[in-house]
Amino acid sequence: MLKASDPSGLTARPHFLALDGIRKTYPGVIALADFSMRVAPGEVIGLVGENGAGKSTLMKILGGITAPDQGAITVDGVPHDRLTVGSSMRAGIAFVHQELNLFDNLDVAANVFLGREPLRGGPLRLVDRAALRAACEPYLKQVGANFSADAPVASLSLAQQQMVEIAKALSMQARLVILDEPTSSLPVAETDRLLSVIAALKAQGISVIFISHRLHEIERAADRVLAMRDGALVGALDRDEIGHDAMVKLMIGRALKAREALAPAREPGAVALSARGVSTPAYPGCRVDLDLCKGEILGLAGLVGSGRTELARVLFGIDRRLGGSVALDGKPLALSAANDAVANGIFLVPEDRKATGILLDLPIAQNISLPDLPRHARRYLVSPRSEAETAEAQKKNLAIKAPSVATLTGTLSGGNQQKVVLAKWLAMKPKVMILDEPTRGIDIGAKAEIYALMRGLADAGVAVLMISSDMEEVIGVSDRIAVMHEGSISGYLDRDDFSQENVLLLAIGKPAGKESAGAAVPVA
Amino acid sequence: TMASAQDKPTLAFVVNGASDFWKAAEAGVKKAQGELPDFNMELKYPEQASVAIQQRLMDDLVTAGVKAIMVSAVDPKTSTEGLNKIASETALFTTDSDAPQTNRVAYIGSSNVDAGKQAAEIAKKAMPDGGKCMGFVGLLGADNAKERIQGMKDGLAGSKIELVDVRGDDIDQTRAKANVEDALVANPDITCMVGFYSYNTPRIYEALRDSGKLGSITVVGFDDDPITLGGVKEGNIAGTVVQQPFEWAYQGMKLMAAYVKGDKSGIPESKLIIVPTKIIGKDDVDAYAANLKAMAGN
Amino acid sequence: MSKKDLGLLILILVVGVVVAAINPRFLLPINLANTSNLIGLFGILSIGQAFVIITGGIELSVGSLVALFGVLFIDLIATRGMAWPVALPLIIVLGGVVGLVHGWLIAKLKLQPFVVTLCGLLIYRGVARFYTKDGTAGFAFGQNFPSLEFLTAGRFHGVPNSFIALIVIAAVMWIVLHRSVFGRYLYAIGKNEEAAKYSGIHTDRIVIAAYVICGVLTALSAIYFAMYTRSISPASHGQFYELYAIAAAVLGGFSLRGGEGSLVGAVLGTVLLQELQNLVNLLGIPSSLNFAVMGGVILLGVMIDQQWSAFRAQRLVAEAARQSQ
Amino acid sequence: MSKKDLGLLILILVVGVVVAAINPRFLLPINLANTSNLIGLFGILSIGQAFVIITGGIELSVGSLVALFGVLFIDLIATRGMAWPVALPLIIVLGGVVGLVHGWLIAKLKLQPFVVTLCGLLIYRGVARFYTKDGTAGFAFGQNFPSLEFLTAGRFHGVPNSFIALIVIAAVMWIVLHRSVFGRYLYAIGKNEEAAKYSGIHTDRIVIAAYVICGVLTALSAIYFAMYTRSISPASHGQFYELYAIAAAVLGGFSLRGGEGSLVGAVLGTVLLQELQNLVNLLGIPSSLNFAVMGGVILLGVMIDQQWSAFRAQRLVAEAARQSQ
Ligand SMILES: Nc1ncnc2c1ncn2[C@@H]1O[C@H](COP(=O)(O)OP(=O)(O)OP(=O)(O)O)[C@@H](O)[C@H]1O
Ligand SMILES: Nc1ncnc2c1ncn2[C@@H]1O[C@H](COP(=O)(O)OP(=O)(O)OP(=O)(O)O)[C@@H](O)[C@H]1O
Ligand SMILES: [Mg+2]
Ligand SMILES: [Mg+2]
């Protein structure tokens, strides 16, 4: 695959980081097989690959979190057998993890500068709180945060927390910044801001390794793209070669069928789920009216903190609604707890899979059977066979990459974990499926599969509500789009009115313009 | 009652820990109260048998204004300072175990060493041909245990009876019984068992009954648990040494009341009022039990 | 039987062989029967505790409940003349009610299990002591309940009935914990209560049920204890039994973070603890060292287990690395 | 001072006013001095415990250590004739070493804090009892150490020196916990140890340091307790003190899950507990109910706190709803 121009960068070129023959195995899995790469100063590397290709493992080795079995790491000319968290930091590597690692008992500034607090009081090592706050503000501004340095992290939404993580990496004044899917829960505007931050880093001669499954982001940011498959480097692209299709081809070894044209808008069925005047704890003053029809995919768009997740939690019975009513097929629902929703066939794929989506310490099969155990049981006793059969079927159906269904879910790559969350609901009979950022961290191939699955569900008469901050996804997949703004629905768009501009206008609380339908609008 | 507590002088009887043993003392306090309505008399249990907690209880009683305290100190030997502090603030009497170095007004009670000697008497009488004894006690380190054990050893000196070992159970009755069972297994040549604390004897009795050894092993007891008395009556317990906490409390309260009123004639020169322990054998048990009942009915 | 349980079993056997070598009387049927009786008593407590620990909770009031229920039971049948077939279920139901209250406070009011049951520890002991006015609850001399005594303290072909009860309870509870839907939910809640809730599980009810089970088993074992000692001084009876129960469960592989452990382990943990107590008496070790021996062995056991798992995990990884080359 | 601490303070004052109204002797200087002496003793323990709890750990061996260190200290100065200015730092260092070992087992060998310190509870008590052969360690009659006694059990203008020591220690520890980098790391580790590690914090060292602090403060308070009681029967001295310490910390807002709590809260928690004990004795409540009163008040306090926060959150939401209409 290596080309004459050597986009993989292995030949002599001044580099900040060199990896040679890195190998890492887990029981039953080769996560990295003789991986080598170079990163030059001021270079932005886009790292792509399917779920489970080994991207995060590689980054964890760079971050000093896991040790490689073999291989050499050279940072700034200094060879290391392995890096520790400390030596990695000292070597100038900053790391935004794929999974969030914030402390919700501390405020934003404390999180950003944890381990690097400005001190006063000499040997007493007291935290200089004023200096800390002051030092934090510029980075928050840089990532476009709409919250202050002394806001408690517990009060931030997932996207806001991701901004804190990025601010933290920026504040480290590193020479190499690793961003492992930093945009997975960021909406468009914030993503744009991040891309310009990356450009600014580059201008200062700081290297960036940028991992994302949103290939258009890579397209816009990367100087060079490295593609991984099964733990090995399968190809590289120079700046001028970078393109969506080229990346896809490298990643999955074949060209992906061109995105299917949208199926012609079908007549939606009867109303399945209807919410009337529902208000959520996050926006107690706002009332939401929402009708979700059988056989449709309703995309729910909005800016960070617009209250979409809160609405989903209320519809799933996790949070008590403060007012209003919810009906399924015309019958009012109490929805006092999640089990009410599940019993009625309303399922939720939550956005924070680590905390709420799956049990990392359970085997895949047990995760999949968990919501439907009584069906896998005879006289209250679980039948492991019935459970395994269902899990096997789902593993095949969703192409979950794992040695077996007895594998612990926590050892799967992020994307495969997401598929397990989907699998557990697909194994049951959904009436209403609510998906909160369903393709967060999912690779492009799997994304297509998930879209197909959603479409399949809709065709089977399921009402699908898809919350997504990915504009392409919202526009490309939905039959209808609802947009939220500060806790209420600011408008609906039908197929004909789908456009980025219209979604954005509604998202900031302005009415959508009918004329601009279909126009390609550059994102703000 | 709070009001009356402040009108009338209060006398307190502070015991060393919660135990049935002190139920008789309660009866004694009650009887004294009946005879001396001008006083307010109470019996106080510390919530744990610990020096610190007992000390605190007495500090608080002093604060609450008691006129005299009679205490069975948890650890009199080393509590001199603390007891003297109380003695400097109110009239302090000791009972059960004396603290002769302190400024207490007087001691009323019996002698644990003598009680141990009486236990030896029972054993010698029951086993004229000698034997091997195993002892059981709650807290091996407690003064009353040490004194009783020492007294028994002294009493057995020169006889063919030997006290081989004493097992402690930390006042856990499950372990008290398990200790007896284990002793039967580990030392098959044991011919006699001694229960040094009031609950040890009934546990010995029951463990022996469970294993069918009742009657073949001589049991020597202390105190007057109903099971102990029953066993004595039955003949399966050779005898038991009883103290008279009722008398301590009854006489003690009257003594304190007199003292508080300024009448110090009841205090002997030696400052010791010894209420002797008694051996209860098969023949005395009925009379003793009847007397107990009569006192409780008071 | 898991590797962990097997390791514990081997430890028990090794200790047993050593003790038997030093004092062969260890193996006398009567000694085995005595020890297995205590295993029965404490084992039932440990199983109850295990159900709570698996949810990530803890039940500290066990010892005080053993005292309170014991006092009540003896008082009911010995003093108040209630027929024991009435009193026994009454106490068991009371145990369930206490568990229900604890579970409700923890699951519904979201109080910390440690706090709720610590308060229980204090309150129930106080109530027990107040109830008897710090006196002892016991049977009068010669007061007998032959059938109750046979069931609780009797032996069947030399095997203590309390031990038989433990075996039966353990078997039933094994199925409940390791084979039933309820047991699966318990593990799920212990591992990640939030995620379990998002899977539509009635987490509150399941947690409450775990505390009810613990309460019921504690009440049952309190009756066994009461019939064993036949006398209860509420100030000290059952003190620290919660620690025995927790220690047994932890030795048996339960993690106090929840979501881990096997029922066989909890029973084996009890066996080891009782074996240690027996050993102290049989080998004539000063009784003051009883606690130290117990603590030392638990620490050692847990350390070996920990180091062993770490070693195995390392070997597995090394193996995988080797094979893949 | 946080809202939570303020609530606790109000509770303490309300209880105080009620007690004083019933029995005015509550406010006698001598009573206040007695109680504040005990607050000093137990407060130092609670602060030590708080440092461990904040990391998500627990230290159950505190009570046994109070016995062991007390026995050692008295034995050293009273029996072995060591000068107290030598013995005192020796015991403190020993406390640090014990903390170091616990911390090492927990941070490096990854053993559960509950297990390690439970074993400590058993082992140290056993060692203390074995050391004195179950006897009592105490001073002979007339054995006096005037300066040591003044420092530990004496009063300065009527204020017990133990209380002054608590105030000083609390002030220093407040800075350490709430203002220093170390304190901040403690909170971070308590919330998410893994993530703290990813931030480049030497989590092991910090956790070990927390246990060392707890060990040192426990040793110090053991000396205070020893000089207060002047006699130690190792079988019972300090029993359940770990529960007092934990209860005080929890009342003061510490969560046993780690990462939450304020130092002022732990001290106020101790004040409340000691006030309750004082109340039981002063109001002539049967001492058998002492535990029950304590348990009841803790439970009530925690419940009110919980319900109050829930209520406030609700009101806030309702407020928002009203305003936006
Ligand atoms: N701790 C672990 N134990 C066992 N296997 C692991 C562990 N961590 C990762 N793996 C395996 O290593 C492989 C690579 O995982 P990795 O997380 O690096 O993938 P990724 O490229 O980041 O995927 P994604 O895009 O889904 O995040 C996967 O097959 C995964 O299951
Ligand atoms: N635990 C919380 N405590 C307080 N406020 C919260 C909490 N979680 C979310 N919020 C706030 O509630 C609002 C709605 O958040 P929500 O997560 O529902 O938004 P969303 O539309 O799903 O956006 P996102 O893209 O961030 O998921 C935001 O303002 C957020 O800051
Ligand atoms: Mg990844
Ligand atoms: Mg969201």
Short mmCIF file of C-alpha atoms in Angstrom, two decimals, chain A residues 1-3 5-9 43-46 48 218 222-227 233-251:
data_model
loop_
_atom_site.label_atom_id
_atom_site.label_comp_id
_atom_site.label_asym_id
_atom_site.label_seq_id
_atom_site.Cartn_x
_atom_site.Cartn_y
_atom_site.Cartn_z
CA MET A 1 0.00 0.00 0.00
CA LEU A 2 2.92 2.37 0.59
CA LYS A 3 3.26 4.86 -2.17
CA SER A 5 5.50 9.78 -1.73
CA ASP A 6 5.50 7.74 1.49
CA PRO A 7 2.44 9.13 3.13
CA SER A 8 2.96 6.72 6.03
CA GLY A 9 5.95 8.89 6.85
CA GLU A 43 1.37 17.65 11.62
CA VAL A 44 -2.26 16.64 11.96
CA ILE A 45 -2.68 12.91 11.56
CA GLY A 46 -6.13 11.54 11.00
CA VAL A 48 -9.26 6.00 10.88
CA ILE A 218 -10.90 14.15 9.10
CA ALA A 222 -5.89 16.10 8.55
CA ASP A 223 -2.58 16.53 6.77
CA ARG A 224 -2.15 12.85 6.51
CA VAL A 225 -4.49 9.94 7.16
CA LEU A 226 -3.45 6.57 8.50
CA ALA A 227 -5.89 3.73 8.24
CA LEU A 233 -1.50 -0.16 9.29
CA VAL A 234 -3.26 -0.84 6.03
CA GLY A 235 -2.60 2.35 4.22
CA ALA A 236 -1.93 6.03 4.31
CA LEU A 237 -3.15 9.05 2.39
CA ASP A 238 -1.39 12.32 1.74
CA ARG A 239 -3.21 15.61 2.10
CA ASP A 240 -4.21 15.73 -1.56
CA GLU A 241 -5.39 12.14 -1.61
CA ILE A 242 -7.66 12.44 1.39
CA GLY A 243 -11.24 11.85 0.49
CA HIS A 244 -14.23 10.12 1.93
CA ASP A 245 -14.25 7.19 -0.46
CA ALA A 246 -10.52 6.66 -0.32
CA MET A 247 -10.62 6.46 3.45
CA VAL A 248 -13.54 4.10 3.45
CA LYS A 249 -11.80 1.85 0.99
CA LEU A 250 -8.69 1.66 3.14
CA MET A 251 -10.66 1.07 6.31
#
